[in-house]
Amino acid sequence: MDARKRSILQVLTEDYILSAEPVGSRTLARKYNLGISPATIRNEMADLEDWGFLEQPHTSAGRVPSDKGYRFYVDELMARPAIGHDLLERIRATYQSRIRELEWFVHQTARLVSDITGYPSIVLAPSWELGIFSALRFVRLGPDQALLIMRTEDGLTQNRTVSIPSELSLAQLNELALEFSREFSGMAIRDLQNYILDPLSTSLKQHWSLWKSALGWLARDGSDEERMTLAGPLNILNYPEFNDIEKVRRVLGFLEQDKAVEQMAQTHPMTGGVTVLIGTETSVADIQDCSVVTATYQMGERIVGQVMVVGPRRMQYAYVMTVLEVVSDELSQALRWA
Amino acid sequence: MDARKRSILQVLTEDYILSAEPVGSRTLARKYNLGISPATIRNEMADLEDWGFLEQPHTSAGRVPSDKGYRFYVDELMARPAIGHDLLERIRATYQSRIRELEWFVHQTARLVSDITGYPSIVLAPSWELGIFSALRFVRLGPDQALLIMRTEDGLTQNRTVSIPSELSLAQLNELALEFSREFSGMAIRDLQNYILDPLSTSLKQHWSLWKSALGWLARDGSDEERMTLAGPLNILNYPEFNDIEKVRRVLGFLEQDKAVEQMAQTHPMTGGVTVLIGTETSVADIQDCSVVTATYQMGERIVGQVMVVGPRRMQYAYVMTVLEVVSDELSQALRWA
DNA sequence: GTTAGCACTCGTGTGGTTAGAGTGCTAATT
DNA sequence: AATTAGCACTCTAACCACACGAGTGCTAAC
């Protein structure tokens, strides 16, 4: 792949990303001064098509990058501009008011990203189940009700109202909680559900129904059912490739299925940094006309969640990647203090 | 309006609701044995059109109910079937597992309704701001952190982590909370934000920064920003009147704007019972091709929120109304114990 | 009051044609 | 040997004319 082919592929890809129209040799020669004639470009494009970087929707149309073409563009050709000053300010401002809770951050991040990229955006919140149990505490709310608060080492908390045996005092309750915390702290919350079934100490066993109710909470309320936040799904209606109502239904239908999206997210390497899946690389038939850009964010040193952008294959890769890089970074910063 | 016109209007409306195709006189005569000829039906339909109950998309098409026609159908003609046994069981089962919190109920309700009606559904959660403040409580989480729990008379709670002056003990904190609770209980939370600016007691004034932080929470975290839950928006793609991508964008765009929807919801009488707004009756240009069915639900005796269904004008009014009646009722029941 | 008959309207679907964009190939040019 | 001009060819989208059919309104007969 010589320099000329590279620049043709690059220029063609960028033109198509903007125009959504198959790009012909004449257009290319006229619009960008490459110093070569349409005929030469045709020859080069024929080669690029042979090698699988380009495709033709039909014989008499221009060329369009294939998945492989986009991949090469993303990996080798694309320029990565620095983020604009205004945009950076806006992102930072979003996280400045840090009076909020994790869930709020997650929602806001999804909105922010879909807003500034113009694509649908998905944020996966930290998995509660994978968190490390740290401590348990009761707060009595009424004669037979208490607030049960559970905390992970990352500082995530879940709380809910539980019914308690009325004969227990607040002090007794918290003594129990302390015992429980000592016993199980350091254990992943997911594993907690297994271990707790066979309580080790008598005092825990004694108030079995209480723990069972707590368990019910762990298994359901605290589970990862609502880990996913989808923002701006309608954005895809702005792109002509989704003028087909059927396509829209397929894609948005997929994005609404939490489980499916979560599963797809797991195929991304959780190594930090931004990754791109192009078209069929996602291995999901419903979104084979889409690309997905993913970044991870952290609480402290641990990667706990992902920010994703889903768009048409001719996505503004460079821009989206830069945005996600910055956003996930700022989010991680914000969570450091949360 | 004689009996024959009524039955023609009814039958025509129901046929159109199912078929989405303008209904002609011949169809009507053939499909339903009304005992009259197409010509007679034509004459009657001409009258109904003159009176504004029917419309013609174009000269050579069949008739379609107008807003006024639907209104008459809903108010006078429509049969209200009892809810099916299986459906009732399903609805009840959703609320049976009452281990959850309010927010979960709200989400589940939206999903349930959009699921069984096949239309997008919106649930407005109880307004936190309009709740009546009941009590405040602190739970210390760490050396300089505490969980602040606020409770309304309805039993709604909000809680968040706040930073506290490290010199305060748990006992001191809760003494403060008690004082605060005594001072302000019975007051609407919205008003609380104004009153608290001028603290009445010295001990409250003393820990001003603490209250200010709590205030910040009340003003933002606890506000009604996320009162609305939208479920199943994609359902509208199933109806042929929304094959136009522009219409879809308009409608879904509107449904995503929390504020606009909330405002529209306020135009419904909050009297309990199910209300229907048809087409332009909604006074919202973006959804003038839609109808909205709304039910209210309660916590105890107080109406605190709404369940809405948005669909095409040719909505299955009877079915949707019955479903909403039952769902809002079961939801109110479930919240009675929450 | 009801209905049959009929002319009329209008949207939809079909087939054929055209215009235009773009290609691949070949031969000429550098 | 690489590049380019020229040209025939292909294919789609747009356009038009046309016929079809559903449905109406009107009139006259029942």
PDB file of C-alpha atoms in Angstrom, chain B residues 105-285:
ATOM      1  CA  PHE B 105     -42.262   0.528  40.946  1.00  0.00           C
ATOM      2  CA  VAL B 106     -42.342   3.505  38.657  1.00  0.00           C
ATOM      3  CA  HIS B 107     -39.961   1.928  36.177  1.00  0.00           C
ATOM      4  CA  GLN B 108     -41.716  -1.386  36.250  1.00  0.00           C
ATOM      5  CA  THR B 109     -45.079   0.241  35.758  1.00  0.00           C
ATOM      6  CA  ALA B 110     -43.914   2.066  32.673  1.00  0.00           C
ATOM      7  CA  ARG B 111     -42.487  -1.127  31.241  1.00  0.00           C
ATOM      8  CA  LEU B 112     -45.479  -3.197  32.110  1.00  0.00           C
ATOM      9  CA  VAL B 113     -47.919  -0.781  30.544  1.00  0.00           C
ATOM     10  CA  SER B 114     -46.006  -0.280  27.320  1.00  0.00           C
ATOM     11  CA  ASP B 115     -45.580  -4.009  27.177  1.00  0.00           C
ATOM     12  CA  ILE B 116     -49.195  -5.026  27.482  1.00  0.00           C
ATOM     13  CA  THR B 117     -50.677  -2.157  25.520  1.00  0.00           C
ATOM     14  CA  GLY B 118     -48.125  -2.063  22.750  1.00  0.00           C
ATOM     15  CA  TYR B 119     -47.865   1.720  22.959  1.00  0.00           C
ATOM     16  CA  PRO B 120     -45.211   3.963  24.467  1.00  0.00           C
ATOM     17  CA  SER B 121     -45.903   4.618  28.097  1.00  0.00           C
ATOM     18  CA  ILE B 122     -44.873   7.334  30.493  1.00  0.00           C
ATOM     19  CA  VAL B 123     -45.013   7.309  34.253  1.00  0.00           C
ATOM     20  CA  LEU B 124     -44.662  10.426  36.328  1.00  0.00           C
ATOM     21  CA  ALA B 125     -43.208   9.626  39.715  1.00  0.00           C
ATOM     22  CA  PRO B 126     -44.447  11.392  42.827  1.00  0.00           C
ATOM     23  CA  SER B 127     -43.143  14.899  42.987  1.00  0.00           C
ATOM     24  CA  TRP B 128     -40.531  15.146  45.674  1.00  0.00           C
ATOM     25  CA  GLU B 129     -40.871  18.896  45.798  1.00  0.00           C
ATOM     26  CA  LEU B 130     -44.559  18.734  46.545  1.00  0.00           C
ATOM     27  CA  GLY B 131     -44.105  16.179  49.310  1.00  0.00           C
ATOM     28  CA  ILE B 132     -44.629  17.090  52.948  1.00  0.00           C
ATOM     29  CA  PHE B 133     -41.449  17.032  54.975  1.00  0.00           C
ATOM     30  CA  SER B 134     -41.562  14.648  57.864  1.00  0.00           C
ATOM     31  CA  ALA B 135     -38.160  13.910  59.332  1.00  0.00           C
ATOM     32  CA  LEU B 136     -34.443  14.136  58.886  1.00  0.00           C
ATOM     33  CA  ARG B 137     -31.775  11.788  60.103  1.00  0.00           C
ATOM     34  CA  PHE B 138     -28.015  11.389  59.895  1.00  0.00           C
ATOM     35  CA  VAL B 139     -26.012   8.229  59.762  1.00  0.00           C
ATOM     36  CA  ARG B 140     -22.299   8.584  60.086  1.00  0.00           C
ATOM     37  CA  LEU B 141     -20.418   6.720  57.389  1.00  0.00           C
ATOM     38  CA  GLY B 142     -16.861   7.805  58.080  1.00  0.00           C
ATOM     39  CA  PRO B 143     -14.788  10.380  59.929  1.00  0.00           C
ATOM     40  CA  ASP B 144     -16.137  13.274  57.885  1.00  0.00           C
ATOM     41  CA  GLN B 145     -18.977  11.722  55.974  1.00  0.00           C
ATOM     42  CA  ALA B 146     -22.547  11.015  56.874  1.00  0.00           C
ATOM     43  CA  LEU B 147     -25.632   9.730  55.138  1.00  0.00           C
ATOM     44  CA  LEU B 148     -28.438  12.240  55.317  1.00  0.00           C
ATOM     45  CA  ILE B 149     -31.899  10.728  55.093  1.00  0.00           C
ATOM     46  CA  MET B 150     -34.996  12.762  54.525  1.00  0.00           C
ATOM     47  CA  ARG B 151     -38.494  11.466  54.718  1.00  0.00           C
ATOM     48  CA  THR B 152     -41.871  12.756  53.610  1.00  0.00           C
ATOM     49  CA  GLU B 153     -45.196  12.041  55.221  1.00  0.00           C
ATOM     50  CA  ASP B 154     -46.011   9.751  52.334  1.00  0.00           C
ATOM     51  CA  GLY B 155     -43.013   7.682  53.236  1.00  0.00           C
ATOM     52  CA  LEU B 156     -40.817   8.802  50.364  1.00  0.00           C
ATOM     53  CA  THR B 157     -37.192   9.035  51.295  1.00  0.00           C
ATOM     54  CA  GLN B 158     -34.196  10.613  49.717  1.00  0.00           C
ATOM     55  CA  ASN B 159     -30.719  10.129  50.967  1.00  0.00           C
ATOM     56  CA  ARG B 160     -27.265  11.199  50.052  1.00  0.00           C
ATOM     57  CA  THR B 161     -23.778  11.420  51.370  1.00  0.00           C
ATOM     58  CA  VAL B 162     -22.718  14.744  52.818  1.00  0.00           C
ATOM     59  CA  SER B 163     -19.524  16.025  54.348  1.00  0.00           C
ATOM     60  CA  ILE B 164     -19.836  16.996  57.985  1.00  0.00           C
ATOM     61  CA  PRO B 165     -17.696  18.934  60.417  1.00  0.00           C
ATOM     62  CA  SER B 166     -15.518  16.267  61.994  1.00  0.00           C
ATOM     63  CA  GLU B 167     -15.984  17.687  65.490  1.00  0.00           C
ATOM     64  CA  LEU B 168     -19.630  16.603  65.563  1.00  0.00           C
ATOM     65  CA  SER B 169     -20.586  13.307  67.083  1.00  0.00           C
ATOM     66  CA  LEU B 170     -23.320  11.074  65.810  1.00  0.00           C
ATOM     67  CA  ALA B 171     -25.457  12.028  68.769  1.00  0.00           C
ATOM     68  CA  GLN B 172     -24.965  15.714  68.146  1.00  0.00           C
ATOM     69  CA  LEU B 173     -25.810  15.249  64.519  1.00  0.00           C
ATOM     70  CA  ASN B 174     -29.032  13.518  65.241  1.00  0.00           C
ATOM     71  CA  GLU B 175     -29.942  16.052  67.866  1.00  0.00           C
ATOM     72  CA  LEU B 176     -29.601  18.673  65.180  1.00  0.00           C
ATOM     73  CA  ALA B 177     -31.660  16.584  62.820  1.00  0.00           C
ATOM     74  CA  LEU B 178     -34.357  16.193  65.441  1.00  0.00           C
ATOM     75  CA  GLU B 179     -34.471  19.903  66.013  1.00  0.00           C
ATOM     76  CA  PHE B 180     -34.690  20.512  62.314  1.00  0.00           C
ATOM     77  CA  SER B 181     -37.441  17.959  61.950  1.00  0.00           C
ATOM     78  CA  ARG B 182     -39.494  19.482  64.751  1.00  0.00           C
ATOM     79  CA  GLU B 183     -39.073  22.906  63.263  1.00  0.00           C
ATOM     80  CA  PHE B 184     -40.041  22.106  59.726  1.00  0.00           C
ATOM     81  CA  SER B 185     -42.162  18.977  59.684  1.00  0.00           C
ATOM     82  CA  GLY B 186     -45.490  19.473  57.979  1.00  0.00           C
ATOM     83  CA  MET B 187     -44.053  21.893  55.473  1.00  0.00           C
ATOM     84  CA  ALA B 188     -43.940  21.200  51.764  1.00  0.00           C
ATOM     85  CA  ILE B 189     -40.424  20.389  50.690  1.00  0.00           C
ATOM     86  CA  ARG B 190     -40.568  22.989  47.976  1.00  0.00           C
ATOM     87  CA  ASP B 191     -41.259  25.673  50.585  1.00  0.00           C
ATOM     88  CA  LEU B 192     -38.571  24.297  52.830  1.00  0.00           C
ATOM     89  CA  GLN B 193     -36.015  25.667  50.435  1.00  0.00           C
ATOM     90  CA  ASN B 194     -37.213  29.182  51.039  1.00  0.00           C
ATOM     91  CA  TYR B 195     -37.674  29.005  54.799  1.00  0.00           C
ATOM     92  CA  ILE B 196     -34.415  27.378  55.546  1.00  0.00           C
ATOM     93  CA  LEU B 197     -32.538  30.318  54.130  1.00  0.00           C
ATOM     94  CA  ASP B 198     -33.370  32.221  57.284  1.00  0.00           C
ATOM     95  CA  PRO B 199     -32.734  29.695  60.038  1.00  0.00           C
ATOM     96  CA  LEU B 200     -34.740  30.400  63.153  1.00  0.00           C
ATOM     97  CA  SER B 201     -32.758  28.688  65.832  1.00  0.00           C
ATOM     98  CA  THR B 202     -29.197  29.350  66.835  1.00  0.00           C
ATOM     99  CA  SER B 203     -28.106  25.767  66.707  1.00  0.00           C
ATOM    100  CA  LEU B 204     -29.226  25.551  63.127  1.00  0.00           C
ATOM    101  CA  LYS B 205     -27.472  28.779  62.273  1.00  0.00           C
ATOM    102  CA  GLN B 206     -24.380  27.495  63.932  1.00  0.00           C
ATOM    103  CA  HIS B 207     -23.901  24.705  61.448  1.00  0.00           C
ATOM    104  CA  TRP B 208     -24.833  26.723  58.495  1.00  0.00           C
ATOM    105  CA  SER B 209     -22.490  25.076  56.018  1.00  0.00           C
ATOM    106  CA  LEU B 210     -23.964  21.724  56.898  1.00  0.00           C
ATOM    107  CA  TRP B 211     -27.481  22.889  56.144  1.00  0.00           C
ATOM    108  CA  LYS B 212     -26.322  24.628  53.045  1.00  0.00           C
ATOM    109  CA  SER B 213     -24.956  21.375  51.745  1.00  0.00           C
ATOM    110  CA  ALA B 214     -28.240  19.703  52.617  1.00  0.00           C
ATOM    111  CA  LEU B 215     -30.020  22.532  50.856  1.00  0.00           C
ATOM    112  CA  GLY B 216     -27.927  21.996  47.781  1.00  0.00           C
ATOM    113  CA  TRP B 217     -29.144  18.466  47.753  1.00  0.00           C
ATOM    114  CA  LEU B 218     -32.755  19.456  48.159  1.00  0.00           C
ATOM    115  CA  ALA B 219     -32.547  21.961  45.391  1.00  0.00           C
ATOM    116  CA  ARG B 220     -30.967  19.628  42.900  1.00  0.00           C
ATOM    117  CA  ASP B 221     -30.692  15.957  43.716  1.00  0.00           C
ATOM    118  CA  GLY B 222     -34.101  15.841  45.211  1.00  0.00           C
ATOM    119  CA  SER B 223     -35.702  18.003  42.582  1.00  0.00           C
ATOM    120  CA  ASP B 224     -38.085  16.676  40.029  1.00  0.00           C
ATOM    121  CA  GLU B 225     -35.623  16.517  37.177  1.00  0.00           C
ATOM    122  CA  GLU B 226     -36.024  12.828  36.664  1.00  0.00           C
ATOM    123  CA  ARG B 227     -39.646  12.465  37.552  1.00  0.00           C
ATOM    124  CA  MET B 228     -40.472  10.997  34.194  1.00  0.00           C
ATOM    125  CA  THR B 229     -39.920   7.474  32.935  1.00  0.00           C
ATOM    126  CA  LEU B 230     -40.504   6.668  29.296  1.00  0.00           C
ATOM    127  CA  ALA B 231     -40.857   3.042  28.274  1.00  0.00           C
ATOM    128  CA  GLY B 232     -41.279   1.345  24.942  1.00  0.00           C
ATOM    129  CA  PRO B 233     -40.993   4.389  22.697  1.00  0.00           C
ATOM    130  CA  LEU B 234     -40.181   2.130  19.781  1.00  0.00           C
ATOM    131  CA  ASN B 235     -43.647   0.663  19.923  1.00  0.00           C
ATOM    132  CA  ILE B 236     -44.916   3.449  17.745  1.00  0.00           C
ATOM    133  CA  LEU B 237     -42.829   2.097  14.908  1.00  0.00           C
ATOM    134  CA  ASN B 238     -45.314  -0.749  14.732  1.00  0.00           C
ATOM    135  CA  TYR B 239     -48.099   1.504  13.526  1.00  0.00           C
ATOM    136  CA  PRO B 240     -48.266   2.374   9.843  1.00  0.00           C
ATOM    137  CA  GLU B 241     -49.153   6.004  10.479  1.00  0.00           C
ATOM    138  CA  PHE B 242     -45.615   6.362  11.747  1.00  0.00           C
ATOM    139  CA  ASN B 243     -43.896   5.027   8.700  1.00  0.00           C
ATOM    140  CA  ASP B 244     -42.850   8.568   8.027  1.00  0.00           C
ATOM    141  CA  ILE B 245     -39.517   9.052   9.705  1.00  0.00           C
ATOM    142  CA  GLU B 246     -40.281  12.723  10.229  1.00  0.00           C
ATOM    143  CA  LYS B 247     -43.372  11.980  12.244  1.00  0.00           C
ATOM    144  CA  VAL B 248     -41.474   9.506  14.360  1.00  0.00           C
ATOM    145  CA  ARG B 249     -38.849  12.082  15.063  1.00  0.00           C
ATOM    146  CA  ARG B 250     -41.389  14.700  16.050  1.00  0.00           C
ATOM    147  CA  VAL B 251     -43.298  12.442  18.381  1.00  0.00           C
ATOM    148  CA  LEU B 252     -40.374  10.689  20.015  1.00  0.00           C
ATOM    149  CA  GLY B 253     -38.539  13.970  20.226  1.00  0.00           C
ATOM    150  CA  PHE B 254     -41.402  15.356  22.227  1.00  0.00           C
ATOM    151  CA  LEU B 255     -41.686  12.329  24.467  1.00  0.00           C
ATOM    152  CA  GLU B 256     -38.036  12.678  25.386  1.00  0.00           C
ATOM    153  CA  GLN B 257     -38.478  16.182  26.696  1.00  0.00           C
ATOM    154  CA  ASP B 258     -39.319  15.682  30.330  1.00  0.00           C
ATOM    155  CA  LYS B 259     -40.433  19.229  30.893  1.00  0.00           C
ATOM    156  CA  ALA B 260     -42.778  19.341  27.922  1.00  0.00           C
ATOM    157  CA  VAL B 261     -44.421  16.061  28.843  1.00  0.00           C
ATOM    158  CA  GLU B 262     -44.798  17.091  32.452  1.00  0.00           C
ATOM    159  CA  GLN B 263     -46.436  20.267  31.346  1.00  0.00           C
ATOM    160  CA  MET B 264     -48.842  18.405  29.127  1.00  0.00           C
ATOM    161  CA  ALA B 265     -49.633  16.058  31.982  1.00  0.00           C
ATOM    162  CA  GLN B 266     -50.718  19.003  34.061  1.00  0.00           C
ATOM    163  CA  THR B 267     -53.461  19.816  31.589  1.00  0.00           C
ATOM    164  CA  HIS B 268     -55.131  16.549  32.510  1.00  0.00           C
ATOM    165  CA  PRO B 269     -57.521  16.873  35.403  1.00  0.00           C
ATOM    166  CA  MET B 270     -55.940  15.218  38.414  1.00  0.00           C
ATOM    167  CA  THR B 271     -59.239  13.929  39.641  1.00  0.00           C
ATOM    168  CA  GLY B 272     -58.590  10.227  39.627  1.00  0.00           C
ATOM    169  CA  GLY B 273     -60.116   8.029  36.993  1.00  0.00           C
ATOM    170  CA  VAL B 274     -58.912   7.696  33.426  1.00  0.00           C
ATOM    171  CA  THR B 275     -58.945  10.595  31.009  1.00  0.00           C
ATOM    172  CA  VAL B 276     -58.407  10.687  27.274  1.00  0.00           C
ATOM    173  CA  LEU B 277     -57.008  13.420  25.059  1.00  0.00           C
ATOM    174  CA  ILE B 278     -57.506  12.907  21.350  1.00  0.00           C
ATOM    175  CA  GLY B 279     -55.343  14.417  18.650  1.00  0.00           C
ATOM    176  CA  THR B 280     -55.358  18.188  18.825  1.00  0.00           C
ATOM    177  CA  GLU B 281     -57.024  18.061  22.221  1.00  0.00           C
ATOM    178  CA  THR B 282     -53.545  17.620  23.596  1.00  0.00           C
ATOM    179  CA  SER B 283     -52.698  21.150  22.423  1.00  0.00           C
ATOM    180  CA  VAL B 284     -49.265  19.927  21.464  1.00  0.00           C
ATOM    181  CA  ALA B 285     -48.428  20.327  17.803  1.00  0.00           C
TER     182      ALA B 285
END
